[in-house]
Structures are given as structure tokens and as C-alpha cells.
mmCIF file of C-alpha atoms (C1' of nucleotides) in Angstrom:
data_model
loop_
_atom_site.group_PDB
_atom_site.id
_atom_site.type_symbol
_atom_site.label_atom_id
_atom_site.label_comp_id
_atom_site.label_asym_id
_atom_site.label_seq_id
_atom_site.Cartn_x
_atom_site.Cartn_y
_atom_site.Cartn_z
ATOM 1 C CA MET A 12 22.752 64.767 -223.081
ATOM 2 C CA GLY A 13 19.739 63.988 -225.176
ATOM 3 C CA ARG A 14 18.103 66.721 -227.152
ATOM 4 C CA VAL A 15 18.852 69.365 -224.622
ATOM 5 C CA ASP A 16 21.327 71.132 -226.844
ATOM 6 C CA GLY A 17 19.440 70.338 -230.001
ATOM 7 C CA ILE A 18 17.640 72.669 -232.310
ATOM 8 C CA GLU A 19 15.591 74.194 -229.536
ATOM 9 C CA GLY A 20 18.653 75.152 -227.596
ATOM 10 C CA LYS A 21 20.094 76.740 -230.698
ATOM 11 C CA ARG A 22 17.018 78.700 -231.371
ATOM 12 C CA ASP A 23 17.142 79.995 -227.829
ATOM 13 C CA THR A 24 20.670 81.136 -228.406
ATOM 14 C CA ALA A 25 19.634 83.001 -231.523
ATOM 15 C CA LYS A 26 16.780 84.530 -229.572
ATOM 16 C CA ALA A 27 19.147 85.606 -226.838
ATOM 17 C CA ALA A 28 21.504 87.065 -229.419
ATOM 18 C CA VAL A 29 18.763 89.180 -230.964
ATOM 19 C CA ARG A 30 17.450 90.266 -227.591
ATOM 20 C CA LEU A 31 20.937 91.163 -226.438
ATOM 21 C CA SER A 32 21.609 93.168 -229.578
ATOM 22 C CA VAL A 33 18.403 95.098 -229.208
ATOM 23 C CA ALA A 34 18.927 95.679 -225.491
ATOM 24 C CA LEU A 35 22.445 96.892 -226.182
ATOM 25 C CA LYS A 36 21.182 99.346 -228.752
ATOM 26 C CA ARG A 37 18.407 100.674 -226.516
ATOM 27 C CA LEU A 38 20.625 101.240 -223.519
ATOM 28 C CA ARG A 39 23.160 102.971 -225.713
ATOM 29 C CA SER A 40 20.473 105.237 -227.119
ATOM 30 C CA ARG A 41 19.241 105.968 -223.644
ATOM 31 C CA LEU A 42 22.737 106.853 -222.498
ATOM 32 C CA ARG A 43 23.030 109.269 -225.387
ATOM 33 C CA GLU A 44 19.608 110.678 -224.635
ATOM 34 C CA GLU A 45 20.680 111.353 -221.085
ATOM 35 C CA SER A 46 23.675 113.012 -222.697
ATOM 36 C CA GLY A 47 26.831 111.935 -221.071
ATOM 37 C CA VAL A 48 27.659 108.828 -219.171
ATOM 38 C CA THR A 49 30.664 110.649 -218.025
ATOM 39 C CA SER A 50 30.193 114.379 -217.628
ATOM 40 C CA THR A 51 33.934 114.657 -218.033
ATOM 41 C CA GLY A 52 33.822 115.813 -221.616
ATOM 42 C CA PHE A 53 35.459 112.611 -222.756
ATOM 43 C CA THR A 54 33.792 109.854 -224.718
ATOM 44 C CA ILE A 55 33.389 106.287 -223.598
ATOM 45 C CA SER A 56 35.901 105.265 -226.232
ATOM 46 C CA GLN A 57 38.441 107.517 -224.602
ATOM 47 C CA LEU A 58 37.637 106.235 -221.137
ATOM 48 C CA ALA A 59 37.967 102.685 -222.380
ATOM 49 C CA LEU A 60 41.445 103.587 -223.535
ATOM 50 C CA LEU A 61 42.329 105.001 -220.147
ATOM 51 C CA ASP A 62 40.942 101.842 -218.613
ATOM 52 C CA HIS A 63 43.232 99.653 -220.657
ATOM 53 C CA LEU A 64 46.273 101.813 -220.102
ATOM 54 C CA LEU A 65 45.577 101.790 -216.394
ATOM 55 C CA LYS A 66 45.367 98.020 -216.256
ATOM 56 C CA GLN A 67 47.902 96.988 -218.834
ATOM 57 C CA GLY A 68 50.563 99.620 -218.776
ATOM 58 C CA PRO A 69 52.110 101.354 -221.793
ATOM 59 C CA LEU A 70 50.732 100.074 -225.071
ATOM 60 C CA THR A 71 51.084 100.871 -228.742
ATOM 61 C CA ALA A 72 48.240 102.187 -230.849
ATOM 62 C CA ALA A 73 48.107 98.870 -232.668
ATOM 63 C CA SER A 74 47.667 96.942 -229.420
ATOM 64 C CA LEU A 75 44.960 99.287 -228.255
ATOM 65 C CA ALA A 76 43.190 98.968 -231.588
ATOM 66 C CA ALA A 77 43.215 95.201 -231.227
ATOM 67 C CA VAL A 78 41.800 95.065 -227.732
ATOM 68 C CA GLU A 79 39.218 97.729 -228.439
ATOM 69 C CA HIS A 80 38.217 96.127 -231.706
ATOM 70 C CA VAL A 81 38.547 99.260 -233.782
ATOM 71 C CA THR A 82 41.053 100.551 -236.329
ATOM 72 C CA GLN A 83 44.258 102.340 -235.489
ATOM 73 C CA GLN A 84 42.804 105.498 -236.925
ATOM 74 C CA ALA A 85 39.948 105.392 -234.470
ATOM 75 C CA ILE A 86 42.460 104.960 -231.660
ATOM 76 C CA ALA A 87 44.459 107.916 -232.940
ATOM 77 C CA GLN A 88 41.389 110.116 -232.783
ATOM 78 C CA SER A 89 40.752 109.114 -229.209
ATOM 79 C CA VAL A 90 44.386 109.559 -228.297
ATOM 80 C CA ALA A 91 44.650 113.122 -229.583
ATOM 81 C CA PRO A 92 42.227 114.770 -227.131
ATOM 82 C CA LEU A 93 43.514 112.688 -224.231
ATOM 83 C CA LYS A 94 47.064 113.735 -224.990
ATOM 84 C CA ALA A 95 46.053 117.365 -225.377
ATOM 85 C CA ALA A 96 44.405 117.160 -221.971
ATOM 86 C CA GLY A 97 47.547 115.731 -220.447
ATOM 87 C CA LEU A 98 45.899 112.471 -219.430
ATOM 88 C CA ILE A 99 48.240 110.346 -221.478
ATOM 89 C CA THR A 100 51.701 110.699 -222.943
ATOM 90 C CA THR A 101 53.329 109.249 -226.018
ATOM 91 C CA GLY A 102 56.944 108.243 -226.213
ATOM 92 C CA PRO A 103 59.261 106.213 -228.398
ATOM 93 C CA HIS A 104 59.516 102.466 -228.032
ATOM 94 C CA PRO A 105 62.880 101.536 -226.490
ATOM 95 C CA THR A 106 63.785 98.993 -229.139
ATOM 96 C CA ASP A 107 61.422 99.464 -232.077
ATOM 97 C CA GLY A 108 61.548 102.889 -233.656
ATOM 98 C CA ARG A 109 58.303 102.336 -235.531
ATOM 99 C CA LYS A 110 56.256 102.043 -232.393
ATOM 100 C CA VAL A 111 54.971 104.767 -230.154
ATOM 101 C CA LEU A 112 54.196 103.828 -226.616
ATOM 102 C CA ILE A 113 51.118 105.358 -225.087
ATOM 103 C CA ASP A 114 50.936 105.644 -221.335
ATOM 104 C CA ILE A 115 48.619 107.133 -218.767
ATOM 105 C CA THR A 116 49.768 110.090 -216.679
ATOM 106 C CA PRO A 117 49.119 110.724 -213.001
ATOM 107 C CA ALA A 118 46.488 113.222 -214.114
ATOM 108 C CA GLY A 119 44.888 110.489 -216.186
ATOM 109 C CA ARG A 120 44.822 108.187 -213.202
ATOM 110 C CA ARG A 121 43.292 110.875 -211.068
ATOM 111 C CA LEU A 122 40.586 111.571 -213.622
ATOM 112 C CA PHE A 123 39.720 107.913 -213.950
ATOM 113 C CA GLU A 124 39.653 107.509 -210.203
ATOM 114 C CA SER A 125 37.375 110.497 -209.849
ATOM 115 C CA LEU A 126 35.055 108.874 -212.354
ATOM 116 C CA LEU A 127 34.715 105.954 -210.001
ATOM 117 C CA GLU A 128 33.536 108.402 -207.388
ATOM 118 C CA SER A 129 31.168 110.501 -209.412
ATOM 119 C CA ARG A 130 27.705 109.652 -208.264
ATOM 120 C CA GLU A 131 25.858 112.180 -210.319
ATOM 121 C CA THR A 132 25.823 110.578 -213.720
ATOM 122 C CA TRP A 133 22.574 109.283 -215.096
ATOM 123 C CA LEU A 134 23.728 105.684 -215.217
ATOM 124 C CA VAL A 135 24.806 105.627 -211.603
ATOM 125 C CA ARG A 136 21.484 107.045 -210.505
ATOM 126 C CA ALA A 137 19.644 104.624 -212.765
ATOM 127 C CA ILE A 138 21.454 101.680 -211.245
ATOM 128 C CA ASP A 139 20.787 102.879 -207.732
ATOM 129 C CA ALA A 140 17.167 103.573 -208.520
ATOM 130 C CA THR A 141 16.279 100.337 -210.243
ATOM 131 C CA MET A 142 18.423 97.648 -208.721
ATOM 132 C CA SER A 143 18.359 95.678 -205.513
ATOM 133 C CA PRO A 144 21.630 94.429 -204.030
ATOM 134 C CA LYS A 145 20.893 91.114 -205.678
ATOM 135 C CA ASP A 146 20.421 92.825 -209.022
ATOM 136 C CA ARG A 147 23.661 94.658 -208.499
ATOM 137 C CA ALA A 148 25.453 91.353 -208.103
ATOM 138 C CA ALA A 149 23.803 90.143 -211.290
ATOM 139 C CA LEU A 150 24.931 93.334 -213.001
ATOM 140 C CA ASP A 151 28.531 92.553 -212.170
ATOM 141 C CA VAL A 152 28.072 89.144 -213.740
ATOM 142 C CA ALA A 153 26.427 90.783 -216.749
ATOM 143 C CA VAL A 154 29.431 93.033 -217.292
ATOM 144 C CA GLU A 155 31.698 90.016 -217.203
ATOM 145 C CA LEU A 156 29.583 88.257 -219.784
ATOM 146 C CA LEU A 157 29.627 91.286 -222.067
ATOM 147 C CA GLU A 158 33.377 91.546 -221.784
ATOM 148 C CA ARG A 159 33.774 87.859 -222.452
ATOM 149 C CA LEU A 160 31.656 88.135 -225.582
ATOM 150 C CA ALA A 161 33.545 91.210 -226.735
ATOM 151 C CA ASP A 162 36.779 89.264 -226.470
ATOM 152 C CA ALA A 163 35.433 85.925 -227.629
ATOM 153 C CA ASP A 164 37.916 84.025 -229.710
ATOM 154 C CA LEU A 165 36.078 81.862 -232.184
ATOM 155 C CA SER A 166 38.805 79.568 -233.297
ATOM 156 C CA PRO A 167 38.926 78.262 -236.871
ATOM 157 C CA GLU A 168 36.182 75.726 -237.105
ATOM 158 C CA VAL A 169 33.476 76.534 -234.684
ATOM 159 C CA VAL A 170 32.459 73.259 -233.202
ATOM 160 C CA ILE A 171 28.720 73.394 -233.560
ATOM 161 C CA ARG A 172 28.710 70.219 -231.516
ATOM 162 C CA MET O 20 20.374 105.324 -192.313
ATOM 163 C CA GLY O 21 23.755 104.224 -191.108
ATOM 164 C CA ARG O 22 26.706 104.107 -193.383
ATOM 165 C CA VAL O 23 25.545 101.016 -195.209
ATOM 166 C CA ASP O 24 24.569 102.919 -198.315
ATOM 167 C CA GLY O 25 27.240 105.462 -197.766
ATOM 168 C CA ILE O 26 30.230 106.395 -199.779
ATOM 169 C CA GLU O 27 31.512 102.879 -200.244
ATOM 170 C CA GLY O 28 28.307 101.571 -201.741
ATOM 171 C CA LYS O 29 28.098 104.575 -204.012
ATOM 172 C CA ARG O 30 31.583 104.187 -205.198
ATOM 173 C CA ASP O 31 30.849 100.612 -206.156
ATOM 174 C CA THR O 32 27.870 101.734 -208.136
ATOM 175 C CA ALA O 33 29.963 104.298 -209.948
ATOM 176 C CA LYS O 34 32.538 101.631 -210.626
ATOM 177 C CA ALA O 35 29.888 99.335 -212.040
ATOM 178 C CA ALA O 36 28.537 102.151 -214.175
ATOM 179 C CA VAL O 37 31.924 102.843 -215.714
ATOM 180 C CA ARG O 38 32.654 99.178 -216.236
ATOM 181 C CA LEU O 39 29.254 98.667 -217.820
ATOM 182 C CA SER O 40 29.747 101.634 -220.124
ATOM 183 C CA VAL O 41 33.110 100.387 -221.250
ATOM 184 C CA ALA O 42 31.904 96.807 -221.707
ATOM 185 C CA LEU O 43 28.966 98.065 -223.737
ATOM 186 C CA LYS O 44 31.268 100.022 -225.989
ATOM 187 C CA ARG O 45 33.662 97.128 -226.490
ATOM 188 C CA LEU O 46 30.991 94.606 -227.373
ATOM 189 C CA ARG O 47 29.456 97.075 -229.774
ATOM 190 C CA SER O 48 32.788 97.623 -231.455
ATOM 191 C CA ARG O 49 33.319 93.895 -231.670
ATOM 192 C CA LEU O 50 29.926 93.446 -233.267
ATOM 193 C CA ARG O 51 30.823 96.045 -235.842
ATOM 194 C CA GLU O 52 34.184 94.415 -236.395
ATOM 195 C CA GLU O 53 32.459 91.116 -237.053
ATOM 196 C CA SER O 54 30.311 93.128 -239.394
ATOM 197 C CA GLY O 55 26.719 92.379 -238.930
ATOM 198 C CA VAL O 56 24.860 90.951 -236.017
ATOM 199 C CA THR O 57 22.128 90.239 -238.420
ATOM 200 C CA SER O 58 23.292 89.331 -241.890
ATOM 201 C CA THR O 59 19.889 90.504 -243.055
ATOM 202 C CA GLY O 60 21.095 93.824 -244.350
ATOM 203 C CA PHE O 61 19.123 95.654 -241.710
ATOM 204 C CA THR O 62 20.568 97.511 -238.766
ATOM 205 C CA ILE O 63 19.938 96.755 -235.139
ATOM 206 C CA SER O 64 17.959 99.953 -234.888
ATOM 207 C CA GLN O 65 15.633 98.657 -237.567
ATOM 208 C CA LEU O 66 15.304 95.274 -235.924
ATOM 209 C CA ALA O 67 14.529 96.955 -232.638
ATOM 210 C CA LEU O 68 11.700 98.723 -234.409
ATOM 211 C CA LEU O 69 10.348 95.463 -235.777
ATOM 212 C CA ASP O 70 10.623 94.037 -232.297
ATOM 213 C CA HIS O 71 8.473 96.787 -230.846
ATOM 214 C CA LEU O 72 5.926 96.637 -233.610
ATOM 215 C CA LEU O 73 5.687 92.895 -233.186
ATOM 216 C CA LYS O 74 5.045 93.159 -229.480
ATOM 217 C CA GLN O 75 3.008 96.318 -229.252
ATOM 218 C CA GLY O 76 1.095 96.524 -232.478
ATOM 219 C CA PRO O 77 0.681 99.586 -234.686
ATOM 220 C CA LEU O 78 2.452 102.637 -233.325
ATOM 221 C CA THR O 79 3.154 106.190 -234.411
ATOM 222 C CA ALA O 80 6.637 107.458 -235.160
ATOM 223 C CA ALA O 81 6.485 109.556 -232.027
ATOM 224 C CA SER O 82 5.705 106.550 -229.844
ATOM 225 C CA LEU O 83 8.510 104.557 -231.382
ATOM 226 C CA ALA O 84 10.900 107.436 -230.859
ATOM 227 C CA ALA O 85 9.969 107.517 -227.195
ATOM 228 C CA VAL O 86 10.451 103.825 -226.513
ATOM 229 C CA GLU O 87 13.648 103.641 -228.515
ATOM 230 C CA HIS O 88 15.023 106.783 -226.910
ATOM 231 C CA VAL O 89 15.885 108.500 -230.146
ATOM 232 C CA THR O 90 14.402 111.386 -232.131
ATOM 233 C CA GLN O 91 11.564 111.095 -234.597
ATOM 234 C CA GLN O 92 13.984 111.792 -237.401
ATOM 235 C CA ALA O 93 16.079 108.803 -236.461
ATOM 236 C CA ILE O 94 12.921 106.682 -236.481
ATOM 237 C CA ALA O 95 12.009 108.019 -239.902
ATOM 238 C CA GLN O 96 15.387 106.956 -241.206
ATOM 239 C CA SER O 97 14.870 103.445 -239.929
ATOM 240 C CA VAL O 98 11.326 103.308 -241.196
ATOM 241 C CA ALA O 99 12.190 104.195 -244.780
ATOM 242 C CA PRO O 100 14.245 101.091 -245.636
ATOM 243 C CA LEU O 101 11.877 98.808 -243.757
ATOM 244 C CA LYS O 102 8.945 100.195 -245.673
ATOM 245 C CA ALA O 103 10.784 99.926 -248.970
ATOM 246 C CA ALA O 104 11.493 96.289 -248.171
ATOM 247 C CA GLY O 105 7.819 95.670 -247.432
ATOM 248 C CA LEU O 106 8.440 94.700 -243.834
ATOM 249 C CA ILE O 107 6.252 97.436 -242.446
ATOM 250 C CA THR O 108 3.380 99.548 -243.709
ATOM 251 C CA THR O 109 2.284 103.061 -242.919
ATOM 252 C CA GLY O 110 -1.303 104.155 -242.808
ATOM 253 C CA PRO O 111 -3.414 107.027 -241.551
ATOM 254 C CA HIS O 112 -4.566 107.182 -237.974
ATOM 255 C CA PRO O 113 -8.338 106.583 -237.776
ATOM 256 C CA THR O 114 -9.110 109.671 -235.739
ATOM 257 C CA ASP O 115 -6.049 111.900 -235.806
ATOM 258 C CA GLY O 116 -4.986 113.037 -239.246
ATOM 259 C CA ARG O 117 -1.583 114.188 -238.047
ATOM 260 C CA LYS O 118 -0.530 110.737 -237.032
ATOM 261 C CA VAL O 119 0.740 107.950 -239.220
ATOM 262 C CA LEU O 120 0.391 104.435 -237.894
ATOM 263 C CA ILE O 121 3.296 102.121 -238.538
ATOM 264 C CA ASP O 122 2.621 98.403 -238.544
ATOM 265 C CA ILE O 123 4.544 95.244 -239.256
ATOM 266 C CA THR O 124 3.605 93.127 -242.266
ATOM 267 C CA PRO O 125 3.493 89.327 -242.488
ATOM 268 C CA ALA O 126 6.786 89.552 -244.368
ATOM 269 C CA GLY O 127 8.195 91.532 -241.475
ATOM 270 C CA ARG O 128 7.056 88.905 -239.022
ATOM 271 C CA ARG O 129 8.610 86.186 -241.105
ATOM 272 C CA LEU O 130 11.927 87.994 -241.312
ATOM 273 C CA PHE O 131 12.020 88.553 -237.584
ATOM 274 C CA GLU O 132 11.139 84.951 -236.917
ATOM 275 C CA SER O 133 13.847 83.769 -239.263
ATOM 276 C CA LEU O 134 16.276 85.903 -237.294
ATOM 277 C CA LEU O 135 15.441 83.906 -234.223
ATOM 278 C CA GLU O 136 16.461 80.817 -236.133
ATOM 279 C CA SER O 137 19.627 82.018 -237.760
ATOM 280 C CA ARG O 138 22.470 80.304 -236.025
ATOM 281 C CA GLU O 139 25.212 81.569 -238.240
ATOM 282 C CA THR O 140 25.704 85.068 -236.954
ATOM 283 C CA TRP O 141 28.864 85.880 -235.084
ATOM 284 C CA LEU O 142 27.049 86.685 -231.851
ATOM 285 C CA VAL O 143 25.176 83.400 -231.784
ATOM 286 C CA ARG O 144 28.360 81.469 -232.341
ATOM 287 C CA ALA O 145 30.153 83.550 -229.741
ATOM 288 C CA ILE O 146 27.484 82.796 -227.173
ATOM 289 C CA ASP O 147 27.546 79.113 -227.953
ATOM 290 C CA ALA O 148 31.313 79.030 -227.876
ATOM 291 C CA THR O 149 31.907 80.889 -224.647
ATOM 292 C CA MET O 150 28.980 80.168 -222.399
ATOM 293 C CA SER O 151 27.903 77.291 -220.260
ATOM 294 C CA PRO O 152 24.189 76.662 -219.684
ATOM 295 C CA LYS O 153 24.611 78.479 -216.398
ATOM 296 C CA ASP O 154 26.166 81.438 -218.173
ATOM 297 C CA ARG O 155 23.338 81.389 -220.657
ATOM 298 C CA ALA O 156 20.856 81.749 -217.831
ATOM 299 C CA ALA O 157 22.900 84.637 -216.493
ATOM 300 C CA LEU O 158 22.878 86.182 -219.952
ATOM 301 C CA ASP O 159 19.090 86.198 -219.956
ATOM 302 C CA VAL O 160 19.186 88.009 -216.649
ATOM 303 C CA ALA O 161 21.766 90.398 -218.058
ATOM 304 C CA VAL O 162 19.508 91.296 -220.967
ATOM 305 C CA GLU O 163 16.684 92.018 -218.551
ATOM 306 C CA LEU O 164 18.924 94.295 -216.537
ATOM 307 C CA LEU O 165 20.032 96.181 -219.634
ATOM 308 C CA GLU O 166 16.455 96.639 -220.726
ATOM 309 C CA ARG O 167 15.446 97.810 -217.296
ATOM 310 C CA LEU O 168 18.229 100.369 -217.270
ATOM 311 C CA ALA O 169 17.333 101.533 -220.771
ATOM 312 C CA ASP O 170 13.788 102.185 -219.608
ATOM 313 C CA ALA O 171 14.635 103.390 -216.134
ATOM 314 C CA ASP O 172 12.364 106.157 -214.988
ATOM 315 C CA LEU O 173 14.238 108.400 -212.637
ATOM 316 C CA SER O 174 11.440 110.367 -211.100
ATOM 317 C CA PRO O 175 12.158 113.854 -209.785
ATOM 318 C CA GLU O 176 14.041 113.126 -206.615
ATOM 319 C CA VAL O 177 15.707 109.780 -206.839
ATOM 320 C CA VAL O 178 14.545 107.795 -203.904
ATOM 321 C CA ILE O 179 17.567 105.836 -202.867
ATOM 322 C CA ARG O 180 15.370 103.561 -200.857
ATOM 323 C "C1'" DC Q 10 62.330 95.232 -250.872
ATOM 324 C "C1'" DG Q 11 58.583 93.653 -247.768
ATOM 325 C "C1'" DG Q 12 56.191 93.829 -243.388
ATOM 326 C "C1'" DA Q 13 54.606 96.617 -239.684
ATOM 327 C "C1'" DT Q 14 53.451 101.036 -237.743
ATOM 328 C "C1'" DA Q 15 51.519 105.432 -237.683
ATOM 329 C "C1'" DT Q 16 49.416 109.450 -239.998
ATOM 330 C "C1'" DC Q 17 46.729 112.120 -243.420
ATOM 331 C "C1'" DA Q 18 42.609 112.596 -246.199
ATOM 332 C "C1'" DG Q 19 38.043 111.542 -247.658
ATOM 333 C "C1'" DA Q 20 33.717 109.143 -246.924
ATOM 334 C "C1'" DC Q 21 30.039 106.874 -244.366
ATOM 335 C "C1'" DC Q 22 26.688 105.834 -240.797
ATOM 336 C "C1'" DT Q 23 23.803 106.999 -237.327
ATOM 337 C "C1'" DA Q 24 21.812 110.232 -234.903
ATOM 338 C "C1'" DC Q 25 21.183 115.085 -233.722
ATOM 339 C "C1'" DT Q 26 19.433 120.219 -234.089
ATOM 340 C "C1'" DG Q 27 16.862 123.540 -236.540
ATOM 341 C "C1'" DA Q 28 13.213 124.988 -239.755
ATOM 342 C "C1'" DC Q 29 8.849 124.125 -241.863
ATOM 343 C "C1'" DA Q 30 4.179 122.159 -243.459
ATOM 344 C "C1'" DT Q 31 0.013 120.039 -241.891
ATOM 345 C "C1'" DT Q 32 -3.531 118.705 -238.743
ATOM 346 C "C1'" DG Q 33 -6.453 119.286 -234.528
ATOM 347 C "C1'" DC R 19 -3.243 130.965 -232.763
ATOM 348 C "C1'" DC R 20 -1.055 127.156 -230.377
ATOM 349 C "C1'" DA R 21 0.249 122.301 -229.663
ATOM 350 C "C1'" DA R 22 1.459 117.996 -231.758
ATOM 351 C "C1'" DT R 23 3.053 115.281 -235.644
ATOM 352 C "C1'" DG R 24 5.798 114.426 -239.350
ATOM 353 C "C1'" DT R 25 9.272 115.875 -243.001
ATOM 354 C "C1'" DC R 26 13.269 118.342 -245.071
ATOM 355 C "C1'" DA R 27 17.845 120.140 -244.653
ATOM 356 C "C1'" DG R 28 22.173 120.658 -242.567
ATOM 357 C "C1'" DT R 29 25.419 119.239 -238.903
ATOM 358 C "C1'" DA R 30 28.185 116.399 -235.659
ATOM 359 C "C1'" DT R 31 30.162 112.110 -234.024
ATOM 360 C "C1'" DG R 32 32.785 108.040 -234.225
ATOM 361 C "C1'" DT R 33 34.363 105.034 -237.216
ATOM 362 C "C1'" DC R 34 35.906 103.131 -241.668
ATOM 363 C "C1'" DT R 35 38.706 102.662 -246.243
ATOM 364 C "C1'" DG R 36 42.475 104.213 -249.007
ATOM 365 C "C1'" DA R 37 46.950 106.377 -249.657
ATOM 366 C "C1'" DT R 38 51.426 107.779 -247.872
ATOM 367 C "C1'" DA R 39 55.701 108.192 -244.949
ATOM 368 C "C1'" DT R 40 58.725 105.953 -241.798
ATOM 369 C "C1'" DC R 41 61.177 102.386 -239.567
ATOM 370 C "C1'" DC R 42 62.905 97.452 -239.081
#
DNA sequence: CGGATATCAGACCTACTGACATTG
DNA sequence: CCAATGTCAGTATGTCTGATATCC
């Protein structure tokens, strides 16, 4: 490949990075403005936790902190309300006494499932109102890209090329 | 209307909404973890302001608050550091004494331009490291979708179609 | 003891709500 | 006087850093 991935390509990447950052911030602000993506009384952080527990079974706070890219303390704060609400449980690790396993309860599953049904949130209506079926497909791809970036593993020396 | 846009379609939208919310949160956390999308010392909120000023000329705090979907106070907080750094200026509105026009300075333009060149930020490297040219195209589409959602205007009764 | 885990306490960052001064 | 704009003060949220207790 000639100069395709040269300086111009790089600049485009930087441009995309800035645009993505700004877009991320604006949508987040809008979601706050519309107060409540969820209407369940739980924050997105807490729902993200439920999401992980649902998909990947019982996990420790440390594991959750790693996958969510926050500190253990932040996880603990999300865990407390969820536990109080009976959506998750905490129990001892079978072999390692230091660890506490966090798991989702049937009630937690039900709440998460009901979220996937709730059609009254602002975001759901916004998607329905602004997107064609083709856009919807693109949105699914977009979510995958965001998740991939969130979990990107930039090994030691980034090979610039 | 048959059952095409019935419960199943809705449920998928709700699913997408939840997945998008969670993905948004995770990428944001990752960005924080990698401390600094920008490396300029300015926050994304502030860069978003520069972005708007660059594209849409002098604006009032109220206008900026509207497009950024935050309160005027939040705008004021972003404006202060930018003004102190000489990236923007504030001046009186020609006809309305209540208003204060905020405008970007040449220095502000230069800083924003340099951002579009900086290839060393985590996000830029993450994009380069994880995305094929095809993915990159999809990312551009993704940004457009996010921006469209952020600015979605859900008129009174949402017209599903 | 040292490494890992979890918790407690204090601080910060960003944005919000409420109250107020000024202008039109 | 009322509406709009902008500013000041106090508050809330989610997260972070630092210190401590516990377990392997």
C-alpha cells in the first residue's frame, strides 16, 4: 500500500477520535438531560454490572472493576444498592477466603429482562424516531465498535506501522 | 400496520438502547482510565465547545448550553478555563446588552487543529490498533448516529412511521 | 512478611438546582 | 413588572486516591 496509510490516514484517525469523543460527550449529556436512560432508579453503571453478571456468571469485585475499567471502590458503590434491592447476592469464594463472589439473583434477571422490554425510555423512542432499519443495523455495528474500543488491548509497543 | 413493527421490533430497539448505554459507559470509563483523550489539559466538554464555536461562529452561553444539552452554569464552567487560556474571547452583543458573545480565537483554532494531528492519544492508538479500514468507515457512521441521537428531536407524539 | 482483596474515609470533577443582579 | 441572560452559591453524583483490615 502506497501512501494510503500515511500521514493523511493518521490525521483522519485523530479527527475521528476527536469527533467520537465529542459525540460521546454530547449523547451522554443528552441522556442526562432526558433524565434517565433507565427509569428503573438504577444507574447505567449498575446496569452494566448486571449485564456482566448475567453474561459471565459470579465474579469478584476485582474482576468487575477490571472489565468495567473503574476502581474496586466504584464497583463497591454500585454493588451496595443492587444488593440492597435484592438484585444481586454476595457470597464467599469456595477456595479463596479473601474473595467475595457477586452473583445476580432471579429478581436481577427479571429486572434486566424487563429493561429489554421497556419501550418508554427516551433513548428507545429516539432510536425509533430517528433511525431507519438500515440505520438500526449500523447502530448494532456501532455498539460493537464502542465495546471493542473500550476493551482494546494496546500491547507494549504499539506498532505505528 | 401488521405485526412487523410490533413487540418484537420494539424489544430489539430496547435491547439496542440498553446495549448502547452500557457501551457508552464502558468506553467513557476506559477513556478516563487511560486518563486523557486529549493530553491538552482541557476536558472533552471544553473541546466540544471549541468545536461548536469553530463551526458556528460566535454564540451566547445560552445557545451553547442548548446545543450541548447542559445548563448555562456548566457552560460557564467550561468557558472560564478556555478564556483564561486565551482560546476564546467574550464580548458584548451588538444589540442585546444581556447577552455575551463567545468566540474562538486564532490560538483556539490552532489548538483544535493540533488536536486533529495528535496521534499519540490513547483513543487514536486504540482506533489504529483495533480497526480495519472497513471498521474505520463504520466508525464514521457510528459517530454520525451518536450525534443524530444526541440531537434527536422527539416531537410531541412520536410518529413511529 | 508480602501480595491480593475488600472496605472505610476524604476529596475531586462535572454537572445540577436555587437565588439573584442586570438588561430589554 | 415580566422575560431572558448571566452569575454566585450550595448540592449531588460517580469516581478517584489514600489508609486500613483481612486472608492466602
